[in-house]
Coordinates of C-alpha atoms in Angstrom, one line a residue:
X1 CA 94.3 41.9 105.5
X2 CA 98.3 41.1 104.8
X3 CA 99.7 37.9 106.1
X4 CA 102.2 40.3 108.9
X5 CA 99.1 42.0 110.0
X6 CA 97.8 38.2 110.8
X7 CA 100.4 37.4 111.9
X8 CA 100.3 40.6 114.4
X9 CA 96.8 39.5 115.8
X10 CA 97.8 35.4 116.2
X11 CA 100.0 37.0 118.7
X12 CA 97.1 39.4 121.0
X13 CA 95.1 36.0 120.7
X14 CA 98.3 34.8 122.5
X15 CA 97.1 37.1 125.5
X16 CA 93.6 37.1 124.7
X17 CA 92.7 33.1 123.9
X18 CA 88.9 33.8 124.8
X19 CA 89.0 36.7 122.5
X20 CA 86.3 35.2 120.1
X21 CA 85.9 37.8 117.8
X22 CA 88.9 38.5 117.3
X23 CA 89.8 34.7 116.6
X24 CA 86.9 34.8 114.0
X25 CA 88.7 38.0 112.2
X26 CA 92.0 36.1 112.4
X27 CA 90.4 33.1 110.6
X28 CA 88.2 34.8 108.8
X29 CA 91.8 36.6 107.3
X30 CA 93.2 33.9 106.3
X31 CA 90.7 32.2 104.7
X32 CA 90.9 35.3 102.5
X33 CA 94.3 35.1 102.2
X34 CA 93.8 31.2 100.6
X35 CA 95.5 30.0 104.2
X36 CA 92.9 27.4 104.9
X37 CA 94.8 25.1 107.3
X38 CA 95.7 28.4 109.2
X39 CA 92.0 29.2 109.0
X40 CA 90.7 25.7 110.0
X41 CA 92.8 25.6 113.0
X42 CA 91.8 29.0 114.2
X43 CA 88.0 27.9 114.4
X44 CA 88.1 24.9 115.2
X45 CA 89.4 26.9 118.5
X46 CA 86.0 28.8 118.4
X47 CA 84.0 26.1 118.0
X48 CA 85.1 24.4 121.6
X49 CA 83.7 27.3 123.4
X50 CA 81.4 28.6 120.7
X51 CA 78.2 27.3 118.6
X52 CA 78.9 30.3 115.8
X53 CA 76.7 28.9 112.7
X54 CA 79.1 31.3 110.6
X55 CA 82.2 30.2 111.7
X56 CA 81.3 26.5 111.3
X57 CA 79.9 27.0 107.7
X58 CA 83.4 28.5 107.0
X59 CA 85.0 26.1 108.5
X60 CA 83.5 23.5 105.8
X61 CA 84.2 25.5 103.6
X62 CA 87.9 25.2 104.5
X63 CA 87.3 21.5 104.4
X64 CA 86.2 21.6 100.4
X65 CA 89.2 24.2 100.1
X66 CA 91.6 21.5 102.3
X67 CA 89.8 18.6 100.8
X68 CA 89.6 16.5 103.7
X69 CA 86.1 15.1 102.4
X70 CA 84.9 12.8 105.3
X71 CA 85.5 15.5 107.7
X72 CA 83.5 18.0 105.5
X73 CA 80.4 15.7 105.0
X74 CA 80.2 14.7 108.1
X75 CA 80.6 19.2 109.7
X76 CA 77.7 19.7 106.8
X77 CA 76.1 17.1 107.9
X78 CA 75.8 18.4 111.9
X79 CA 74.5 22.4 110.3
X80 CA 72.4 20.4 108.1
X81 CA 70.9 18.6 111.0
X82 CA 69.3 21.7 113.2
X83 CA 66.9 21.5 110.6
X84 CA 67.7 24.6 109.1
X85 CA 67.6 25.5 105.3
X86 CA 70.7 26.8 104.3
X87 CA 71.3 26.1 100.8
X88 CA 74.6 26.8 100.9
X89 CA 75.0 24.4 103.3
X90 CA 73.3 22.0 101.5
X91 CA 75.3 22.4 97.9
X92 CA 78.0 22.6 99.2
X93 CA 76.7 18.7 101.1
X94 CA 76.1 17.5 98.0
X95 CA 79.5 18.8 96.6
X96 CA 80.9 15.9 98.9
X97 CA 79.0 13.7 98.4
X98 CA 79.7 13.5 94.6
X99 CA 83.9 13.3 95.7
X100 CA 83.1 11.0 97.7
X101 CA 81.9 9.3 95.3
X102 CA 78.4 8.9 97.0
X103 CA 76.4 9.6 93.2
X104 CA 73.0 7.7 93.4
X105 CA 72.8 9.7 96.8
X106 CA 73.9 13.2 95.7
X107 CA 71.1 13.0 93.0
X108 CA 68.5 12.0 95.4
X109 CA 69.2 14.3 97.5
X110 CA 69.4 17.6 95.1
X111 CA 66.2 16.7 92.9
X112 CA 64.1 15.8 96.8
X113 CA 65.8 19.6 96.9
X114 CA 65.0 20.5 94.1
X115 CA 61.7 19.2 94.4
X116 CA 60.4 21.3 98.0
X117 CA 62.7 24.9 96.4
X118 CA 62.4 25.0 92.3
X119 CA 63.6 28.0 92.4
X120 CA 66.9 27.3 93.8
X121 CA 69.5 25.6 91.4
X122 CA 73.1 25.2 91.8
X123 CA 75.0 25.0 87.6
X124 CA 78.1 23.5 88.9
X125 CA 76.3 20.3 90.3
X126 CA 74.2 19.9 88.1
X127 CA 77.1 20.2 85.5
X128 CA 79.1 17.2 87.2
X129 CA 75.6 15.1 88.4
X130 CA 75.0 15.4 84.1
X131 CA 71.4 16.6 84.8
X132 CA 69.6 18.8 83.1
X133 CA 68.8 22.3 84.2
X134 CA 66.0 22.0 87.1
X135 CA 67.4 19.0 88.3
X136 CA 65.1 16.3 86.7
X137 CA 66.2 13.3 85.1
X138 CA 65.2 12.6 81.5
X139 CA 65.4 9.6 79.3
X140 CA 68.9 10.3 78.0
X141 CA 70.6 11.4 81.1
X142 CA 73.9 9.5 81.0
X143 CA 74.3 5.7 83.5
X144 CA 76.5 6.9 86.3
X145 CA 78.5 4.2 85.0
X146 CA 80.9 6.8 83.8
X147 CA 81.5 8.2 87.6
X148 CA 84.0 5.3 87.9
X149 CA 86.7 7.1 85.8
X150 CA 88.5 9.4 87.3
X151 CA 91.1 10.8 86.8
X152 CA 94.2 11.1 88.7
X153 CA 96.4 14.3 91.0
X154 CA 98.7 12.1 91.4
X155 CA 102.2 10.7 89.8
X156 CA 105.1 8.2 91.3
X157 CA 106.7 11.7 92.2
X158 CA 103.8 10.8 94.6
X159 CA 105.6 8.0 96.2
X160 CA 108.3 7.7 98.8
X161 CA 110.8 5.0 97.9
X162 CA 109.5 1.8 95.8
X163 CA 111.8 3.0 92.9
X164 CA 112.4 -1.4 91.7
X165 CA 108.5 -1.4 91.6
X166 CA 108.1 2.2 90.1
X167 CA 110.6 0.9 87.0
X168 CA 109.2 -2.2 86.3
X169 CA 105.6 -0.5 85.9
X170 CA 108.1 2.2 83.7
X171 CA 109.0 -0.4 81.5
X172 CA 105.5 -2.7 81.1
X173 CA 102.9 0.0 80.9
X174 CA 104.4 3.7 80.2
X175 CA 107.5 3.3 77.6
X176 CA 105.3 1.5 75.5
X177 CA 102.2 4.2 76.2
X178 CA 105.3 7.2 74.9
X179 CA 106.8 5.0 72.8
X180 CA 104.2 3.4 70.6
X181 CA 106.3 3.3 67.2
X182 CA 108.9 1.9 68.7
X183 CA 107.0 -1.5 70.0
X184 CA 105.0 -2.2 67.8
X185 CA 108.4 -2.8 66.0
X186 CA 109.3 -5.0 68.2
X187 CA 105.7 -6.7 68.0
X188 CA 105.3 -5.7 71.2
X189 CA 101.0 -4.2 72.5
X190 CA 101.3 -1.9 74.3
X191 CA 98.8 -2.1 77.5
X192 CA 98.4 -5.4 80.1
X193 CA 98.2 -6.8 83.6
X194 CA 100.1 -5.8 86.7
X195 CA 99.1 -8.0 89.6
X196 CA 100.3 -5.7 92.3
X197 CA 100.4 -7.8 95.9
X198 CA 102.1 -7.4 99.3
X199 CA 100.8 -7.2 103.0
X200 CA 97.1 -5.1 103.4
X201 CA 98.3 -1.2 103.9
X202 CA 101.2 -1.3 102.1
X203 CA 100.0 0.8 98.9
X204 CA 99.7 -1.5 96.4
X205 CA 96.2 1.1 95.8
X206 CA 97.9 4.4 95.9
X207 CA 100.8 3.0 93.8
X208 CA 97.9 1.9 90.9
X209 CA 96.2 5.6 91.2
X210 CA 100.1 6.9 90.4
X211 CA 100.0 5.0 87.3
X212 CA 97.4 5.9 86.1
X213 CA 98.1 9.9 87.3
X214 CA 101.6 8.6 85.1
X215 CA 100.1 8.7 81.7
X216 CA 97.4 10.9 83.1
X217 CA 94.6 8.1 82.0
X218 CA 91.7 7.7 82.8
X219 CA 91.3 5.1 85.9
X220 CA 88.7 3.0 86.5
X221 CA 88.7 1.3 90.1
X222 CA 86.8 -2.1 90.3
X223 CA 85.2 -3.5 93.7
X224 CA 83.4 -6.3 95.0
X225 CA 80.4 -5.3 94.7
X226 CA 80.8 -2.9 91.8
X227 CA 80.2 -6.8 90.4
X228 CA 79.0 -9.7 92.6
X229 CA 75.1 -10.0 91.8
X230 CA 73.1 -12.2 93.0
X231 CA 70.5 -12.6 90.1
X232 CA 72.5 -15.6 88.2
X233 CA 75.1 -14.1 84.9
X234 CA 74.6 -10.5 85.7
X235 CA 78.2 -11.0 87.5
X236 CA 79.4 -11.8 84.2
X237 CA 77.4 -9.3 82.7
X238 CA 78.2 -6.4 85.5
X239 CA 82.6 -6.9 84.8
X240 CA 82.2 -7.1 81.2
X241 CA 81.0 -3.9 81.4
X242 CA 84.0 -2.2 83.0
X243 CA 85.8 -4.0 80.9
X244 CA 83.7 -2.0 77.4
X245 CA 83.6 1.3 79.2
X246 CA 88.0 0.9 79.7
X247 CA 87.7 -0.1 75.8
X248 CA 86.2 3.0 74.8
X249 CA 88.1 5.3 76.9
X250 CA 91.5 4.1 76.3
X251 CA 94.2 4.3 77.8
X252 CA 92.7 3.2 80.5
X253 CA 93.7 1.6 83.8
X254 CA 91.6 -0.3 85.2
X255 CA 91.8 -2.0 89.1
X256 CA 90.8 -4.6 90.6
X257 CA 91.2 -4.8 94.3
X258 CA 90.8 -7.2 96.8
X259 CA 90.9 -9.6 93.1
X260 CA 91.7 -12.3 94.9
X261 CA 87.5 -12.3 96.2
X262 CA 86.9 -12.6 91.6
X263 CA 90.0 -14.3 90.8
X264 CA 90.5 -17.5 93.3
X265 CA 90.8 -21.0 92.6
X266 CA 87.7 -22.8 90.4
X267 CA 89.0 -25.6 92.2
X268 CA 87.6 -24.4 95.9
X269 CA 84.4 -22.9 94.4
X270 CA 81.8 -25.2 95.2
X271 CA 79.3 -22.9 93.2
X272 CA 79.1 -23.2 89.3
X273 CA 78.3 -19.5 89.2
X274 CA 82.1 -18.0 90.8
X275 CA 83.5 -20.5 88.2
X276 CA 81.8 -19.1 85.6
X277 CA 82.2 -15.6 87.0
X278 CA 86.2 -16.5 86.6
X279 CA 85.9 -17.7 83.2
X280 CA 83.7 -14.9 82.0
X281 CA 87.1 -12.8 83.6
X282 CA 90.3 -14.6 82.3
X283 CA 88.1 -14.1 78.9
X284 CA 87.9 -10.0 78.7
X285 CA 91.9 -10.6 79.4
X286 CA 92.5 -11.9 75.9
X287 CA 90.4 -10.0 74.4
X288 CA 89.3 -12.5 72.0
X289 CA 86.2 -10.9 71.8
X290 CA 88.3 -7.5 72.4
X291 CA 90.8 -5.3 71.4
X292 CA 92.4 -4.8 74.7
X293 CA 95.1 -2.2 73.2
X294 CA 95.3 1.0 75.0
X295 CA 94.1 -1.2 78.9
X296 CA 96.3 -1.3 81.4
X297 CA 95.0 -4.0 83.9
X298 CA 96.0 -3.4 87.3
X299 CA 95.3 -5.7 89.8
X300 CA 96.1 -5.8 93.7
X301 CA 96.0 -8.4 96.3
X302 CA 97.1 -10.0 99.8
X303 CA 96.5 -13.5 99.4
X304 CA 98.3 -14.2 95.4
X305 CA 98.0 -17.9 96.7
X306 CA 94.9 -17.9 97.0
X307 CA 94.7 -16.7 93.4
X308 CA 94.2 -19.7 90.5
X309 CA 97.1 -19.9 88.3
X310 CA 95.3 -19.5 85.2
X311 CA 95.8 -15.7 85.9
X312 CA 99.9 -16.2 86.6
X313 CA 100.2 -17.0 83.5
X314 CA 102.5 -14.9 80.8
X315 CA 99.6 -12.7 78.7
X316 CA 97.0 -12.1 80.9
X317 CA 99.4 -10.7 84.6
X318 CA 102.6 -11.5 83.2
X319 CA 103.3 -9.5 85.9
X320 CA 104.1 -9.9 89.3
X321 CA 105.3 -7.6 91.6
X322 CA 106.3 -8.1 95.8
X323 CA 104.9 -4.7 96.8
X324 CA 106.0 -4.7 100.7
X325 CA 106.4 -2.7 103.8
X326 CA 108.0 1.0 102.6
X327 CA 111.8 0.8 102.6
X328 CA 113.0 4.1 104.9
X329 CA 112.9 6.6 101.9
X330 CA 109.5 6.2 101.8
X331 CA 108.5 6.1 105.8
X332 CA 110.1 9.4 106.2
X333 CA 107.6 10.2 102.9
X334 CA 104.6 8.8 105.0
X335 CA 105.6 10.3 108.1
X336 CA 105.8 13.6 106.7
X337 CA 102.1 13.9 104.8
X338 CA 100.6 12.7 107.8
X339 CA 102.0 15.0 109.7
X340 CA 101.3 18.1 107.7
X341 CA 98.9 20.3 109.2
X342 CA 99.6 19.2 112.6
X343 CA 100.9 20.8 115.1
X344 CA 104.9 19.5 115.7
X345 CA 107.4 20.5 116.1
X346 CA 111.2 19.6 115.7
X347 CA 110.7 15.9 114.3
X348 CA 113.8 14.0 113.4
X349 CA 112.1 11.9 110.8
X350 CA 115.2 9.8 109.9
X351 CA 115.1 9.1 113.2
X352 CA 112.1 8.1 113.5
X353 CA 112.0 6.3 110.2
X354 CA 114.6 4.2 111.3
X355 CA 112.6 2.8 114.3
X356 CA 110.0 1.4 112.3
X357 CA 111.1 -1.1 110.4
X358 CA 108.4 -4.0 108.5
X359 CA 105.8 -0.4 109.2
X360 CA 103.2 -0.5 106.1
X361 CA 102.4 3.1 105.4
X362 CA 98.8 2.3 107.2
X363 CA 100.5 1.4 110.5
X364 CA 102.7 4.9 110.4
X365 CA 99.2 6.6 110.1
X366 CA 98.0 4.5 113.2
X367 CA 101.7 5.5 115.0
X368 CA 100.8 9.9 114.0
X369 CA 97.1 9.3 115.3
X370 CA 98.2 7.6 118.4
X371 CA 100.6 10.5 119.6
X372 CA 98.4 13.2 118.0
X373 CA 95.9 11.3 120.9
X374 CA 98.5 11.7 123.2
X375 CA 98.6 15.1 122.5
X376 CA 95.5 16.1 122.6
X377 CA 95.0 14.6 125.7
X378 CA 98.0 17.6 126.8
X379 CA 96.3 19.8 124.9
X380 CA 92.6 20.1 126.8
X381 CA 94.5 20.1 130.2
X382 CA 97.1 22.8 129.8
X383 CA 94.3 24.5 127.9
X384 CA 97.3 25.2 125.0
X385 CA 98.2 23.4 121.9
X386 CA 100.4 21.4 122.3
X387 CA 102.6 20.1 119.6
X388 CA 104.1 16.6 118.5
X389 CA 107.7 15.9 119.0
X390 CA 110.2 13.0 117.5
X391 CA 109.8 12.3 121.9
X392 CA 106.1 11.3 121.7
X393 CA 106.2 9.6 118.3
X394 CA 109.8 7.1 120.1
X395 CA 107.0 6.7 122.7
X396 CA 104.4 5.5 119.8
X397 CA 106.3 3.2 118.5
X398 CA 106.1 1.2 122.3
X399 CA 102.9 1.0 121.7
X400 CA 102.1 0.0 117.8
X401 CA 103.5 -2.7 116.4
X402 CA 103.5 -3.8 113.0
X403 CA 101.2 -5.5 111.2
X404 CA 102.8 -6.7 108.3
X405 CA 104.5 -8.8 111.1
X406 CA 101.6 -11.7 110.9
X407 CA 101.0 -12.0 107.3
X408 CA 104.6 -12.6 106.5
X409 CA 104.3 -15.2 108.7
X410 CA 101.5 -16.5 106.7
X411 CA 103.6 -15.7 103.9
X412 CA 106.5 -17.6 104.8
X413 CA 104.9 -21.5 104.3
X414 CA 104.3 -20.1 100.6
X415 CA 107.5 -18.8 100.2
X416 CA 109.3 -22.0 101.6
X417 CA 107.0 -25.1 100.1
X418 CA 105.2 -23.8 96.5
X419 CA 107.8 -21.5 95.5
X420 CA 108.7 -23.8 92.2
X421 CA 107.3 -20.8 89.8
X422 CA 110.1 -18.0 91.9
X423 CA 106.6 -16.6 92.1
X424 CA 107.7 -16.2 96.0
X425 CA 111.5 -15.3 95.3
X426 CA 110.9 -11.4 97.2
X427 CA 109.5 -12.9 100.6
X428 CA 111.9 -15.0 100.7
X429 CA 114.6 -12.2 99.9
X430 CA 113.0 -9.9 102.7
X431 CA 112.2 -13.3 105.1

């Protein structure tokens, strides 16, 4: 079935919107030609008035194709909650868990399923989970640390605006890796550290992933729960293990989100365990026992003023970059991404972007969500899909306030009275 035929069938649906058989046929047709957004749209409409099991399975497949992991998990959980032992849905659910990084749960569920259904296996899942054939673990099972690594599929072309920040990262990270001999001639090593700071929701994590994608390197994201341990000495071991994993897979971007929690001022810590962890962190950054060539350490924090000053000296995090609210060009890009795949028409992106100064990327997402929720209410009343317009977004701006203002109120004191080293010059410019 080609797209022209499907468009004709869609026109027929406008005259007979409650024709579930025709709508399911249209959804299947769009799925077969790879237009998963259109297929998803018709399946969602169909499921508002029907409990069609096959349609819901098809919807889960659409979310899988579109990379919408969170919604896909919800749909699969709903299907499996009915008690049906559907292997297709179960395997899809496990793949969603793997994509969401829930590796341990995926392994446990898959092995339990194998015990109940010994003759049903999924080679693709076993390969992703690095399980031997049949799903059983053995002594040679690959450690779960490998799942921390990924190769991001985004780069700087996916980051709207932020040109000055991207250029700083190019100078510090990308150019040295692309021209190692030239940098070696000048006595410069590849690798090093960059600390990103600024208000929450402004894209620090996204920028770190884009950096890894730009140099086609592996990316390891490290969170607090990956490091901190209740037993004395284990936190330091966990931190060292992440650095060793990065050293074994160079070039590699090692990203620490909310790094101020791991590198806070030692004078403020009452427990010696916290100070020991910071000392270990500094030890790893210096590469005293191992070479850090090819390891690119990126940290992100909302509270630079809580960081221990030892992290901020040259040789550790020797580039400290302010990531502020997106500029107008970046806000346009974020708006387009947030509205992609949603019913919208005649959107004046430039106008909306000009009215959202100081909005973070997360604030813009909240703005779009608010406008969409308003249109959903109207759609329920009218019985048809009402598209989001520029007017709806302008109305939403009156209800959503930029969250960055509170951050700047706090940062102002440090910028005015604790800026002898010039760390907060960019904040002063912004203010």
